C-alpha cells in the first residue's frame, strides 16, 4: 500500500518542521496552519486513525500531548488551545495516518493569525433519548 505523507515524513523522504520526537511519537508544524503554531502529533507506529489504534500507541501520544500543548501555548502566549482529531473522510480526515491537531487560539487583539471558526450547534433531547443512546454505547464497550 502507498505510504501516507506522514509516513514519508517519518521516513525522512520529505521534510518537516520538527517540534518533538521520542521513540514512539513525532510532532511537527502543520504546513497549512489554521492558527499560528498549529502542530501535528503522530505515532511512529502506523494506524489509519483512532479505530485501529492500539492502546499502547494511544498512551504514548497521550503522554506527550500536555507537554507539547503547553509549549505551543506559551510560545506565543495563546489565549487557549484546541486539540482536534479527525477520523475518516466524512469527519474531515485527509491524511490516513493517525494524528492530533494542536491548535493554539488567539484573541483578535493578540495580533496572531487565527482563522478557525468553530460551530457547535446543540440538539435538545428528552431523557428517554439520552437513556437509549447511553445504553447503546455502553453495550458496545462490553
Ligand atoms: P486531517 O484533515 O485531519 O487529516 O489533517 C491533515 C493535516 O495535515 C492538514 O491540516 C494539512 O494541512 C496537514 N498536512 C498535509 N501535508 C502536510 C505536510 N507535508 N507537512 C505538514 N502538514 C501537512
Short mmCIF file of N, CA, C and O and ligand atoms in Angstrom, two decimals:
data_model
loop_
_atom_site.label_atom_id
_atom_site.label_comp_id
_atom_site.label_asym_id
_atom_site.label_seq_id
_atom_site.Cartn_x
_atom_site.Cartn_y
_atom_site.Cartn_z
N UNK A 1 0.83 -1.20 0.00
CA UNK A 1 0.00 0.00 0.00
C UNK A 1 0.88 1.27 0.00
O UNK A 1 1.91 1.29 0.65
N UNK A 2 0.45 2.27 -0.72
CA UNK A 2 1.17 3.56 -0.81
C UNK A 2 1.29 4.19 0.58
O UNK A 2 0.33 4.23 1.36
N UNK A 3 2.50 4.67 0.90
CA UNK A 3 2.70 5.34 2.19
C UNK A 3 1.93 6.65 2.24
O UNK A 3 1.83 7.35 1.22
N UNK A 4 1.46 7.00 3.41
CA UNK A 4 0.85 8.33 3.58
C UNK A 4 1.96 9.37 3.66
O UNK A 4 3.13 9.04 3.92
N UNK A 5 1.58 10.63 3.50
CA UNK A 5 2.56 11.71 3.56
C UNK A 5 3.24 11.77 4.94
O UNK A 5 4.42 12.09 5.05
N UNK A 6 2.52 11.38 5.98
CA UNK A 6 3.12 11.42 7.32
C UNK A 6 4.13 10.28 7.51
O UNK A 6 5.14 10.45 8.19
N UNK A 7 3.86 9.13 6.89
CA UNK A 7 4.86 8.05 6.95
C UNK A 7 6.12 8.47 6.18
O UNK A 7 7.24 8.13 6.56
N UNK A 8 5.92 9.22 5.10
CA UNK A 8 7.08 9.71 4.34
C UNK A 8 7.87 10.72 5.17
O UNK A 8 9.09 10.76 5.11
N UNK A 9 7.16 11.52 5.96
CA UNK A 9 7.86 12.44 6.87
C UNK A 9 8.64 11.65 7.92
O UNK A 9 9.81 11.94 8.18
N UNK A 10 8.02 10.62 8.48
CA UNK A 10 8.71 9.79 9.49
C UNK A 10 9.95 9.13 8.90
O UNK A 10 10.97 8.99 9.58
N UNK A 11 9.85 8.72 7.64
CA UNK A 11 10.98 8.07 6.97
C UNK A 11 11.96 9.06 6.37
O UNK A 11 12.88 8.68 5.62
N UNK A 12 11.72 10.35 6.63
CA UNK A 12 12.59 11.43 6.15
C UNK A 12 12.68 11.50 4.63
O UNK A 12 13.66 11.97 4.07
N UNK A 13 11.64 11.02 3.97
CA UNK A 13 11.60 11.14 2.50
C UNK A 13 11.13 12.53 2.10
O UNK A 13 11.41 12.99 1.00
N UNK A 14 10.36 13.16 2.99
CA UNK A 14 10.01 14.55 2.76
C UNK A 14 10.25 15.33 4.05
O UNK A 14 10.19 14.76 5.14
N UNK A 15 10.57 16.62 3.91
CA UNK A 15 10.96 17.39 5.09
C UNK A 15 9.78 17.81 5.96
O UNK A 15 8.63 17.81 5.50
N UNK A 16 10.07 18.15 7.19
CA UNK A 16 9.04 18.68 8.08
C UNK A 16 9.72 19.61 9.08
O UNK A 16 10.93 19.56 9.27
N UNK A 17 8.92 20.46 9.71
CA UNK A 17 9.41 21.35 10.76
C UNK A 17 9.21 20.66 12.10
O UNK A 17 8.18 20.80 12.74
N UNK A 18 10.23 19.88 12.49
CA UNK A 18 10.11 19.06 13.70
C UNK A 18 10.00 19.91 14.97
O UNK A 18 10.73 20.88 15.14
N UNK A 19 9.07 19.50 15.83
CA UNK A 19 8.87 20.16 17.11
C UNK A 19 9.31 19.25 18.25
O UNK A 19 9.87 19.69 19.24
N UNK A 20 9.05 17.93 18.09
CA UNK A 20 9.31 16.99 19.19
C UNK A 20 9.47 15.60 18.60
O UNK A 20 8.81 15.25 17.61
N UNK A 21 10.33 14.79 19.25
CA UNK A 21 10.46 13.38 18.83
C UNK A 21 10.89 12.54 20.01
O UNK A 21 11.74 12.93 20.81
N UNK A 22 10.27 11.36 20.16
CA UNK A 22 10.81 10.34 21.07
C UNK A 22 10.72 9.00 20.33
O UNK A 22 10.50 8.97 19.12
N UNK A 23 10.86 7.90 21.05
CA UNK A 23 10.88 6.59 20.38
C UNK A 23 9.54 6.25 19.71
O UNK A 23 9.48 5.42 18.81
N UNK A 24 8.46 6.88 20.18
CA UNK A 24 7.12 6.47 19.73
C UNK A 24 6.33 7.56 19.02
O UNK A 24 5.34 7.26 18.34
N UNK A 25 6.74 8.80 19.22
CA UNK A 25 5.92 9.94 18.80
C UNK A 25 6.77 10.96 18.05
O UNK A 25 7.95 11.15 18.36
N UNK A 26 6.13 11.62 17.07
CA UNK A 26 6.79 12.70 16.33
C UNK A 26 5.80 13.85 16.22
O UNK A 26 4.60 13.62 16.02
N UNK A 27 6.28 15.06 16.39
CA UNK A 27 5.40 16.24 16.26
C UNK A 27 6.08 17.26 15.35
O UNK A 27 7.31 17.43 15.40
N UNK A 28 5.28 17.92 14.53
CA UNK A 28 5.82 18.86 13.54
C UNK A 28 4.76 19.89 13.19
O UNK A 28 3.56 19.69 13.46
N UNK A 29 5.20 20.98 12.58
CA UNK A 29 4.26 22.04 12.22
C UNK A 29 3.39 21.62 11.04
O UNK A 29 3.89 21.03 10.07
N UNK A 30 2.10 21.94 11.15
CA UNK A 30 1.20 21.76 10.01
C UNK A 30 1.57 22.80 8.96
O UNK A 30 1.70 23.99 9.27
N UNK A 31 1.78 22.36 7.71
CA UNK A 31 2.21 23.32 6.69
C UNK A 31 1.07 24.17 6.12
O UNK A 31 1.32 25.07 5.33
N UNK A 32 -0.15 23.85 6.51
CA UNK A 32 -1.29 24.73 6.15
C UNK A 32 -1.98 25.13 7.46
O UNK A 32 -3.12 24.73 7.74
N UNK A 33 -1.28 25.91 8.29
CA UNK A 33 -1.78 26.17 9.64
C UNK A 33 -3.06 27.00 9.67
O UNK A 33 -3.19 27.96 8.90
N UNK A 34 -3.98 26.63 10.54
CA UNK A 34 -5.19 27.44 10.70
C UNK A 34 -5.01 28.50 11.78
O UNK A 34 -5.76 29.47 11.82
N UNK A 35 -4.01 28.32 12.65
CA UNK A 35 -3.61 29.39 13.57
C UNK A 35 -2.09 29.30 13.71
O UNK A 35 -1.48 28.29 13.34
N UNK A 36 -1.52 30.35 14.28
CA UNK A 36 -0.06 30.39 14.41
C UNK A 36 0.43 29.34 15.42
O UNK A 36 0.01 29.38 16.59
N UNK A 37 1.26 28.42 14.97
CA UNK A 37 1.78 27.38 15.86
C UNK A 37 1.06 26.04 15.74
O UNK A 37 1.39 25.09 16.46
N UNK A 38 0.09 25.96 14.82
CA UNK A 38 -0.67 24.71 14.58
C UNK A 38 0.31 23.55 14.38
O UNK A 38 1.12 23.55 13.47
N UNK A 39 0.20 22.57 15.28
CA UNK A 39 1.18 21.48 15.34
C UNK A 39 0.46 20.13 15.23
O UNK A 39 -0.66 19.98 15.74
N UNK A 40 1.10 19.18 14.58
CA UNK A 40 0.54 17.83 14.45
C UNK A 40 1.36 16.86 15.28
O UNK A 40 2.59 16.93 15.28
N UNK A 41 0.67 15.97 15.96
CA UNK A 41 1.35 14.95 16.78
C UNK A 41 0.93 13.59 16.24
O UNK A 41 -0.27 13.29 16.14
N UNK A 42 1.91 12.78 15.87
CA UNK A 42 1.62 11.48 15.25
C UNK A 42 2.40 10.35 15.94
O UNK A 42 3.50 10.58 16.45
N UNK A 43 1.85 9.14 15.92
CA UNK A 43 2.63 8.00 16.41
C UNK A 43 3.58 7.53 15.31
O UNK A 43 3.28 7.66 14.12
N UNK A 44 4.71 6.97 15.72
CA UNK A 44 5.62 6.40 14.71
C UNK A 44 5.06 5.09 14.16
O UNK A 44 5.27 4.76 13.00
N UNK A 45 4.33 4.37 15.02
CA UNK A 45 3.70 3.12 14.55
C UNK A 45 2.45 3.48 13.75
O UNK A 45 1.59 4.24 14.23
N UNK A 46 2.32 2.91 12.57
CA UNK A 46 1.20 3.31 11.71
C UNK A 46 -0.14 2.78 12.21
O UNK A 46 -0.28 1.62 12.56
N UNK A 47 -1.11 3.68 12.27
CA UNK A 47 -2.51 3.26 12.27
C UNK A 47 -3.26 4.27 11.42
O UNK A 47 -2.82 5.43 11.29
N UNK A 48 -4.36 3.83 10.81
CA UNK A 48 -5.10 4.70 9.89
C UNK A 48 -5.72 5.88 10.65
O UNK A 48 -5.66 7.02 10.23
N UNK A 49 -6.30 5.55 11.79
CA UNK A 49 -6.92 6.58 12.64
C UNK A 49 -7.23 5.95 14.01
O UNK A 49 -6.65 4.91 14.35
N UNK A 50 -8.14 6.56 14.75
CA UNK A 50 -8.38 6.11 16.13
C UNK A 50 -8.94 4.68 16.19
O UNK A 50 -8.73 3.96 17.16
N UNK A 51 -9.61 4.24 15.11
CA UNK A 51 -10.34 2.97 15.17
C UNK A 51 -9.42 1.75 15.18
O UNK A 51 -9.78 0.70 15.71
N UNK A 52 -8.25 1.87 14.57
CA UNK A 52 -7.34 0.71 14.55
C UNK A 52 -6.09 0.97 15.40
O UNK A 52 -5.09 0.27 15.28
N UNK A 53 -6.16 1.97 16.25
CA UNK A 53 -5.00 2.35 17.08
C UNK A 53 -4.97 1.48 18.34
O UNK A 53 -5.98 1.37 19.04
N UNK A 54 -3.81 0.85 18.63
CA UNK A 54 -3.75 0.04 19.85
C UNK A 54 -3.56 0.95 21.07
O UNK A 54 -3.15 2.11 20.95
N UNK A 55 -3.87 0.41 22.24
CA UNK A 55 -3.91 1.27 23.44
C UNK A 55 -2.52 1.76 23.83
O UNK A 55 -2.38 2.86 24.38
N UNK A 56 -1.49 1.00 23.51
CA UNK A 56 -0.13 1.45 23.85
C UNK A 56 0.24 2.68 23.02
O UNK A 56 0.82 3.65 23.53
N UNK A 57 -0.12 2.64 21.74
CA UNK A 57 0.14 3.80 20.87
C UNK A 57 -0.63 5.02 21.36
O UNK A 57 -0.09 6.13 21.45
N UNK A 58 -1.89 4.79 21.71
CA UNK A 58 -2.72 5.89 22.23
C UNK A 58 -2.10 6.46 23.51
O UNK A 58 -2.04 7.68 23.70
N UNK A 59 -1.60 5.58 24.37
CA UNK A 59 -0.99 6.02 25.62
C UNK A 59 0.28 6.83 25.35
O UNK A 59 0.55 7.85 26.00
N UNK A 60 1.06 6.39 24.38
CA UNK A 60 2.30 7.11 24.05
C UNK A 60 2.01 8.52 23.58
O UNK A 60 2.73 9.47 23.91
N UNK A 61 0.95 8.66 22.80
CA UNK A 61 0.57 10.00 22.33
C UNK A 61 0.03 10.82 23.51
O UNK A 61 0.40 11.97 23.70
N UNK A 62 -0.86 10.20 24.27
CA UNK A 62 -1.47 10.90 25.40
C UNK A 62 -0.44 11.43 26.39
O UNK A 62 -0.60 12.50 26.96
N UNK A 63 0.64 10.67 26.55
CA UNK A 63 1.70 11.07 27.49
C UNK A 63 2.36 12.39 27.09
O UNK A 63 2.78 13.15 27.95
N UNK A 64 2.47 12.64 25.77
CA UNK A 64 3.22 13.84 25.36
C UNK A 64 2.32 15.02 24.97
O UNK A 64 2.80 16.14 24.85
N UNK A 65 1.02 14.77 24.78
CA UNK A 65 0.13 15.86 24.36
C UNK A 65 0.17 17.07 25.31
O UNK A 65 0.28 18.21 24.84
N UNK A 66 0.10 16.87 26.64
CA UNK A 66 0.13 18.04 27.52
C UNK A 66 1.43 18.85 27.39
O UNK A 66 1.40 20.08 27.38
N UNK A 67 2.54 18.13 27.28
CA UNK A 67 3.85 18.81 27.16
C UNK A 67 3.89 19.67 25.89
O UNK A 67 4.29 20.84 25.92
N UNK A 68 3.45 19.10 24.77
CA UNK A 68 3.51 19.84 23.50
C UNK A 68 2.48 20.97 23.50
O UNK A 68 2.77 22.09 23.07
N UNK A 69 1.29 20.68 24.02
CA UNK A 69 0.25 21.73 24.07
C UNK A 69 0.73 22.91 24.92
O UNK A 69 0.53 24.07 24.56
N UNK A 70 1.40 22.62 26.02
CA UNK A 70 1.92 23.70 26.87
C UNK A 70 2.98 24.52 26.16
O UNK A 70 3.01 25.75 26.26
N UNK A 71 3.87 23.82 25.42
CA UNK A 71 4.93 24.54 24.70
C UNK A 71 4.34 25.42 23.61
O UNK A 71 4.74 26.58 23.43
N UNK A 72 3.36 24.86 22.88
CA UNK A 72 2.72 25.62 21.80
C UNK A 72 2.01 26.83 22.39
O UNK A 72 2.12 27.95 21.88
N UNK A 73 1.29 26.62 23.49
CA UNK A 73 0.52 27.72 24.11
C UNK A 73 1.45 28.84 24.58
O UNK A 73 1.22 30.02 24.32
N UNK A 74 2.52 28.45 25.27
CA UNK A 74 3.36 29.50 25.87
C UNK A 74 4.23 30.21 24.83
O UNK A 74 4.66 31.34 25.06
N UNK A 75 4.47 29.59 23.69
CA UNK A 75 5.37 30.19 22.69
C UNK A 75 4.88 31.54 22.20
O UNK A 75 5.68 32.44 21.95
N UNK A 76 3.56 31.67 22.03
CA UNK A 76 3.01 32.94 21.52
C UNK A 76 1.92 33.46 22.46
O UNK A 76 1.03 34.17 22.03
N UNK A 77 2.00 33.04 23.72
CA UNK A 77 1.02 33.46 24.73
C UNK A 77 -0.41 33.28 24.22
O UNK A 77 -1.22 34.22 24.25
N UNK A 78 -0.69 32.07 23.72
CA UNK A 78 -2.04 31.80 23.19
C UNK A 78 -3.08 31.97 24.29
O UNK A 78 -2.80 31.77 25.47
N UNK A 79 -4.28 32.32 23.86
CA UNK A 79 -5.38 32.51 24.80
C UNK A 79 -6.10 31.20 25.12
O UNK A 79 -6.95 31.16 26.01
N UNK A 80 -5.79 30.17 24.36
CA UNK A 80 -6.38 28.84 24.58
C UNK A 80 -5.80 27.90 23.54
O UNK A 80 -5.01 28.29 22.68
N UNK A 81 -6.17 26.64 23.63
CA UNK A 81 -5.70 25.63 22.67
C UNK A 81 -6.84 24.64 22.41
O UNK A 81 -7.48 24.19 23.36
N UNK A 82 -7.10 24.34 21.14
CA UNK A 82 -8.00 23.23 20.80
C UNK A 82 -7.16 22.05 20.35
O UNK A 82 -6.15 22.22 19.67
N UNK A 83 -7.59 20.86 20.72
CA UNK A 83 -6.96 19.64 20.20
C UNK A 83 -8.03 18.88 19.42
O UNK A 83 -9.09 18.55 19.96
N UNK A 84 -7.75 18.67 18.12
CA UNK A 84 -8.69 18.01 17.23
C UNK A 84 -8.10 16.72 16.71
O UNK A 84 -6.88 16.58 16.59
N UNK A 85 -9.00 15.83 16.32
CA UNK A 85 -8.53 14.55 15.83
C UNK A 85 -9.61 14.01 14.92
O UNK A 85 -10.71 13.68 15.38
N UNK A 86 -9.36 13.98 13.62
CA UNK A 86 -10.38 13.61 12.63
C UNK A 86 -10.23 12.15 12.20
O UNK A 86 -9.11 11.69 11.96
N UNK A 87 -11.36 11.45 12.11
CA UNK A 87 -11.33 10.03 11.76
C UNK A 87 -12.28 9.74 10.61
O UNK A 87 -13.50 9.89 10.77
N UNK A 88 -11.72 9.36 9.49
CA UNK A 88 -12.42 9.06 8.23
C UNK A 88 -12.79 10.35 7.49
O UNK A 88 -12.90 11.42 8.08
N UNK A 89 -12.93 10.16 6.20
CA UNK A 89 -13.08 11.30 5.29
C UNK A 89 -14.27 12.19 5.67
O UNK A 89 -14.17 13.42 5.67
N UNK A 90 -15.39 11.58 6.05
CA UNK A 90 -16.59 12.36 6.32
C UNK A 90 -16.40 13.25 7.55
O UNK A 90 -17.06 14.28 7.70
N UNK A 91 -15.47 12.85 8.42
CA UNK A 91 -15.17 13.64 9.62
C UNK A 91 -13.99 14.58 9.39
O UNK A 91 -13.46 15.15 10.35
N UNK A 92 -13.56 14.71 8.15
CA UNK A 92 -12.52 15.70 7.85
C UNK A 92 -11.11 15.14 7.77
O UNK A 92 -10.15 15.90 7.63
N UNK A 93 -10.97 13.82 7.87
CA UNK A 93 -9.61 13.26 7.78
C UNK A 93 -9.15 13.25 6.33
O UNK A 93 -9.86 12.76 5.44
N UNK A 94 -7.97 13.81 6.09
CA UNK A 94 -7.44 13.82 4.72
C UNK A 94 -6.13 13.05 4.62
O UNK A 94 -5.73 12.62 3.54
N UNK A 95 -5.43 12.87 5.74
CA UNK A 95 -4.21 12.06 5.76
C UNK A 95 -4.48 10.85 6.65
O UNK A 95 -4.83 11.01 7.83
N UNK A 96 -4.31 9.66 6.08
CA UNK A 96 -4.76 8.45 6.77
C UNK A 96 -3.63 7.77 7.55
O UNK A 96 -3.32 6.60 7.36
N UNK A 97 -3.03 8.58 8.41
CA UNK A 97 -2.12 8.13 9.46
C UNK A 97 -2.57 8.91 10.69
O UNK A 97 -2.62 10.16 10.64
N UNK A 98 -2.88 8.23 11.76
CA UNK A 98 -3.42 8.87 12.96
C UNK A 98 -2.66 10.15 13.33
O UNK A 98 -1.43 10.16 13.34
N UNK A 99 -3.40 11.20 13.60
CA UNK A 99 -2.75 12.44 14.03
C UNK A 99 -3.67 13.29 14.89
O UNK A 99 -4.89 13.23 14.76
N UNK A 100 -3.05 14.06 15.76
CA UNK A 100 -3.75 15.00 16.63
C UNK A 100 -3.31 16.41 16.24
O UNK A 100 -2.12 16.66 16.11
N UNK A 101 -4.30 17.28 16.06
CA UNK A 101 -4.00 18.69 15.77
C UNK A 101 -3.96 19.45 17.11
O UNK A 101 -4.93 19.41 17.87
N UNK A 102 -2.86 20.14 17.35
CA UNK A 102 -2.81 21.08 18.48
C UNK A 102 -2.92 22.48 17.89
O UNK A 102 -2.04 22.90 17.12
N UNK A 103 -4.02 23.14 18.20
CA UNK A 103 -4.33 24.42 17.53
C UNK A 103 -4.44 25.52 18.59
O UNK A 103 -5.46 25.62 19.30
N UNK A 104 -3.40 26.35 18.70
CA UNK A 104 -3.49 27.45 19.66
C UNK A 104 -4.52 28.47 19.20
O UNK A 104 -4.72 28.64 17.99
N UNK A 105 -5.18 29.13 20.15
CA UNK A 105 -6.23 30.10 19.82
C UNK A 105 -5.84 31.48 20.33
O UNK A 105 -5.30 31.61 21.43
N UNK A 106 -6.12 32.46 19.50
CA UNK A 106 -5.73 33.84 19.79
C UNK A 106 -6.90 34.79 19.68
O UNK A 106 -7.65 34.75 18.70
N UNK A 107 -7.01 35.67 20.69
CA UNK A 107 -7.98 36.75 20.58
C UNK A 107 -7.52 37.69 19.45
O UNK A 107 -6.31 37.79 19.18
N UNK A 108 -8.49 38.41 18.88
CA UNK A 108 -8.18 39.33 17.77
C UNK A 108 -7.03 40.28 18.12
O UNK A 108 -6.12 40.49 17.33
N UNK A 109 -7.07 40.82 19.35
CA UNK A 109 -6.10 41.85 19.72
C UNK A 109 -4.68 41.30 19.92
O UNK A 109 -3.73 42.06 20.08
N UNK A 110 -4.53 39.94 19.88
CA UNK A 110 -3.19 39.37 20.06
C UNK A 110 -2.27 39.70 18.88
O UNK A 110 -1.05 39.69 19.01
N UNK A 111 -2.88 39.93 17.70
CA UNK A 111 -2.08 40.21 16.52
C UNK A 111 -1.61 38.94 15.81
O UNK A 111 -1.02 39.01 14.73
N UNK A 112 -1.90 37.76 16.37
CA UNK A 112 -1.53 36.49 15.72
C UNK A 112 -2.71 35.98 14.88
O UNK A 112 -3.86 36.17 15.25
N UNK A 113 -2.39 35.29 13.78
CA UNK A 113 -3.50 34.81 12.95
C UNK A 113 -4.22 33.64 13.60
O UNK A 113 -3.60 32.76 14.21
N UNK A 114 -5.54 33.66 13.46
CA UNK A 114 -6.40 32.59 13.98
C UNK A 114 -7.60 32.53 13.04
O UNK A 114 -8.53 33.33 13.16
N UNK A 115 -7.52 31.59 12.08
CA UNK A 115 -8.57 31.51 11.06
C UNK A 115 -9.61 30.44 11.37
O UNK A 115 -10.35 30.02 10.49
N UNK A 116 -9.65 30.01 12.61
CA UNK A 116 -10.55 28.92 12.96
C UNK A 116 -11.91 29.44 13.42
O UNK A 116 -11.98 30.35 14.25
N UNK A 117 -12.97 28.87 12.85
CA UNK A 117 -14.33 29.17 13.34
C UNK A 117 -14.95 27.86 13.75
O UNK A 117 -15.07 26.94 12.93
N UNK A 118 -15.34 27.76 15.00
CA UNK A 118 -15.95 26.51 15.47
C UNK A 118 -17.44 26.72 15.60
O UNK A 118 -17.89 27.66 16.25
N UNK A 119 -18.20 25.84 14.95
CA UNK A 119 -19.66 25.86 15.12
C UNK A 119 -20.04 24.57 15.85
O UNK A 119 -19.61 23.50 15.47
N UNK A 120 -20.81 24.71 16.88
CA UNK A 120 -21.13 23.55 17.72
C UNK A 120 -22.61 23.61 18.05
O UNK A 120 -23.01 23.86 19.19
N UNK A 121 -23.48 23.40 17.05
CA UNK A 121 -24.92 23.60 17.29
C UNK A 121 -25.53 22.45 18.08
O UNK A 121 -25.57 21.31 17.60
N UNK A 122 -25.98 22.71 19.30
CA UNK A 122 -26.51 21.63 20.13
C UNK A 122 -27.92 21.23 19.75
O UNK A 122 -28.67 22.03 19.19
N UNK A 123 -28.26 20.00 20.04
CA UNK A 123 -29.61 19.48 19.78
C UNK A 123 -30.24 19.15 21.13
O UNK A 123 -29.58 18.59 22.01
N UNK A 124 -31.51 19.47 21.29
CA UNK A 124 -32.20 19.16 22.56
C UNK A 124 -32.76 17.74 22.50
O UNK A 124 -33.43 17.38 21.53
N UNK A 125 -32.50 16.94 23.55
CA UNK A 125 -33.04 15.58 23.60
C UNK A 125 -33.84 15.38 24.88
O UNK A 125 -33.57 16.03 25.90
N UNK A 126 -34.81 14.46 24.81
CA UNK A 126 -35.56 14.07 26.01
C UNK A 126 -34.74 13.05 26.81
O UNK A 126 -33.85 12.39 26.25
N UNK A 127 -35.10 12.89 28.08
CA UNK A 127 -34.35 11.96 28.94
C UNK A 127 -34.34 10.55 28.35
O UNK A 127 -33.32 9.85 28.37
N UNK A 128 -35.50 10.12 27.79
CA UNK A 128 -35.58 8.78 27.22
C UNK A 128 -34.57 8.58 26.08
O UNK A 128 -33.94 7.53 25.94
N UNK A 129 -34.41 9.62 25.30
CA UNK A 129 -33.45 9.54 24.18
C UNK A 129 -32.02 9.41 24.71
O UNK A 129 -31.22 8.64 24.18
N UNK A 130 -31.69 10.19 25.75
CA UNK A 130 -30.36 10.04 26.35
C UNK A 130 -30.15 8.63 26.87
O UNK A 130 -29.08 8.04 26.69
N UNK A 131 -31.19 8.08 27.51
CA UNK A 131 -31.05 6.74 28.09
C UNK A 131 -30.81 5.69 27.01
O UNK A 131 -29.99 4.77 27.17
N UNK A 132 -31.52 5.83 25.87
CA UNK A 132 -31.33 4.88 24.77
C UNK A 132 -29.93 4.98 24.18
O UNK A 132 -29.28 3.98 23.87
N UNK A 133 -29.47 6.20 24.02
CA UNK A 133 -28.12 6.41 23.46
C UNK A 133 -27.08 5.86 24.42
O UNK A 133 -26.13 5.16 24.02
N UNK A 134 -27.26 6.15 25.71
CA UNK A 134 -26.34 5.65 26.74
C UNK A 134 -26.24 4.13 26.71
O UNK A 134 -25.15 3.55 26.73
N UNK A 135 -27.41 3.47 26.62
CA UNK A 135 -27.44 2.01 26.64
C UNK A 135 -26.73 1.43 25.42
O UNK A 135 -25.93 0.51 25.50
N UNK A 136 -27.01 2.01 24.27
CA UNK A 136 -26.41 1.53 23.02
C UNK A 136 -24.89 1.61 23.07
O UNK A 136 -24.18 0.67 22.72
N UNK A 137 -24.39 2.76 23.51
CA UNK A 137 -22.93 2.94 23.51
C UNK A 137 -22.27 2.08 24.58
O UNK A 137 -21.25 1.41 24.31
N UNK A 138 -22.85 2.04 25.77
CA UNK A 138 -22.22 1.24 26.82
C UNK A 138 -22.23 -0.25 26.45
O UNK A 138 -21.28 -0.97 26.76
N UNK A 139 -23.27 -0.69 25.75
CA UNK A 139 -23.30 -2.10 25.29
C UNK A 139 -22.15 -2.38 24.32
O UNK A 139 -21.59 -3.47 24.29
N UNK A 140 -21.81 -1.39 23.52
CA UNK A 140 -20.72 -1.58 22.55
C UNK A 140 -19.34 -1.50 23.17
O UNK A 140 -18.35 -1.82 22.52
N UNK A 141 -19.29 -1.07 24.42
CA UNK A 141 -18.00 -1.07 25.14
C UNK A 141 -17.70 -2.44 25.74
O UNK A 141 -16.60 -2.73 26.14
N UNK A 142 -18.76 -3.29 25.83
CA UNK A 142 -18.59 -4.57 26.51
C UNK A 142 -17.91 -5.58 25.61
O UNK A 142 -17.96 -5.48 24.41
P1 LIG B 1 -6.66 15.97 8.59
O1 LIG B 1 -7.53 16.78 7.68
O2 LIG B 1 -7.17 15.89 9.99
O3 LIG B 1 -6.33 14.62 8.01
O4 LIG B 1 -5.32 16.80 8.71
C1 LIG B 1 -4.24 16.64 7.86
C2 LIG B 1 -3.37 17.84 8.07
O5 LIG B 1 -2.10 17.58 7.52
C3 LIG B 1 -3.89 19.13 7.42
O6 LIG B 1 -4.09 20.12 8.42
C4 LIG B 1 -2.77 19.51 6.45
O7 LIG B 1 -2.57 20.89 6.42
C5 LIG B 1 -1.58 18.79 7.03
N1 LIG B 1 -0.52 18.45 6.10
C6 LIG B 1 -0.65 17.88 4.87
N2 LIG B 1 0.56 17.67 4.31
C7 LIG B 1 1.48 18.10 5.22
C8 LIG B 1 2.92 18.15 5.24
N3 LIG B 1 3.65 17.72 4.21
N4 LIG B 1 3.52 18.66 6.33
C9 LIG B 1 2.79 19.11 7.38
N5 LIG B 1 1.45 19.09 7.42
C10 LIG B 1 0.79 18.60 6.35
#
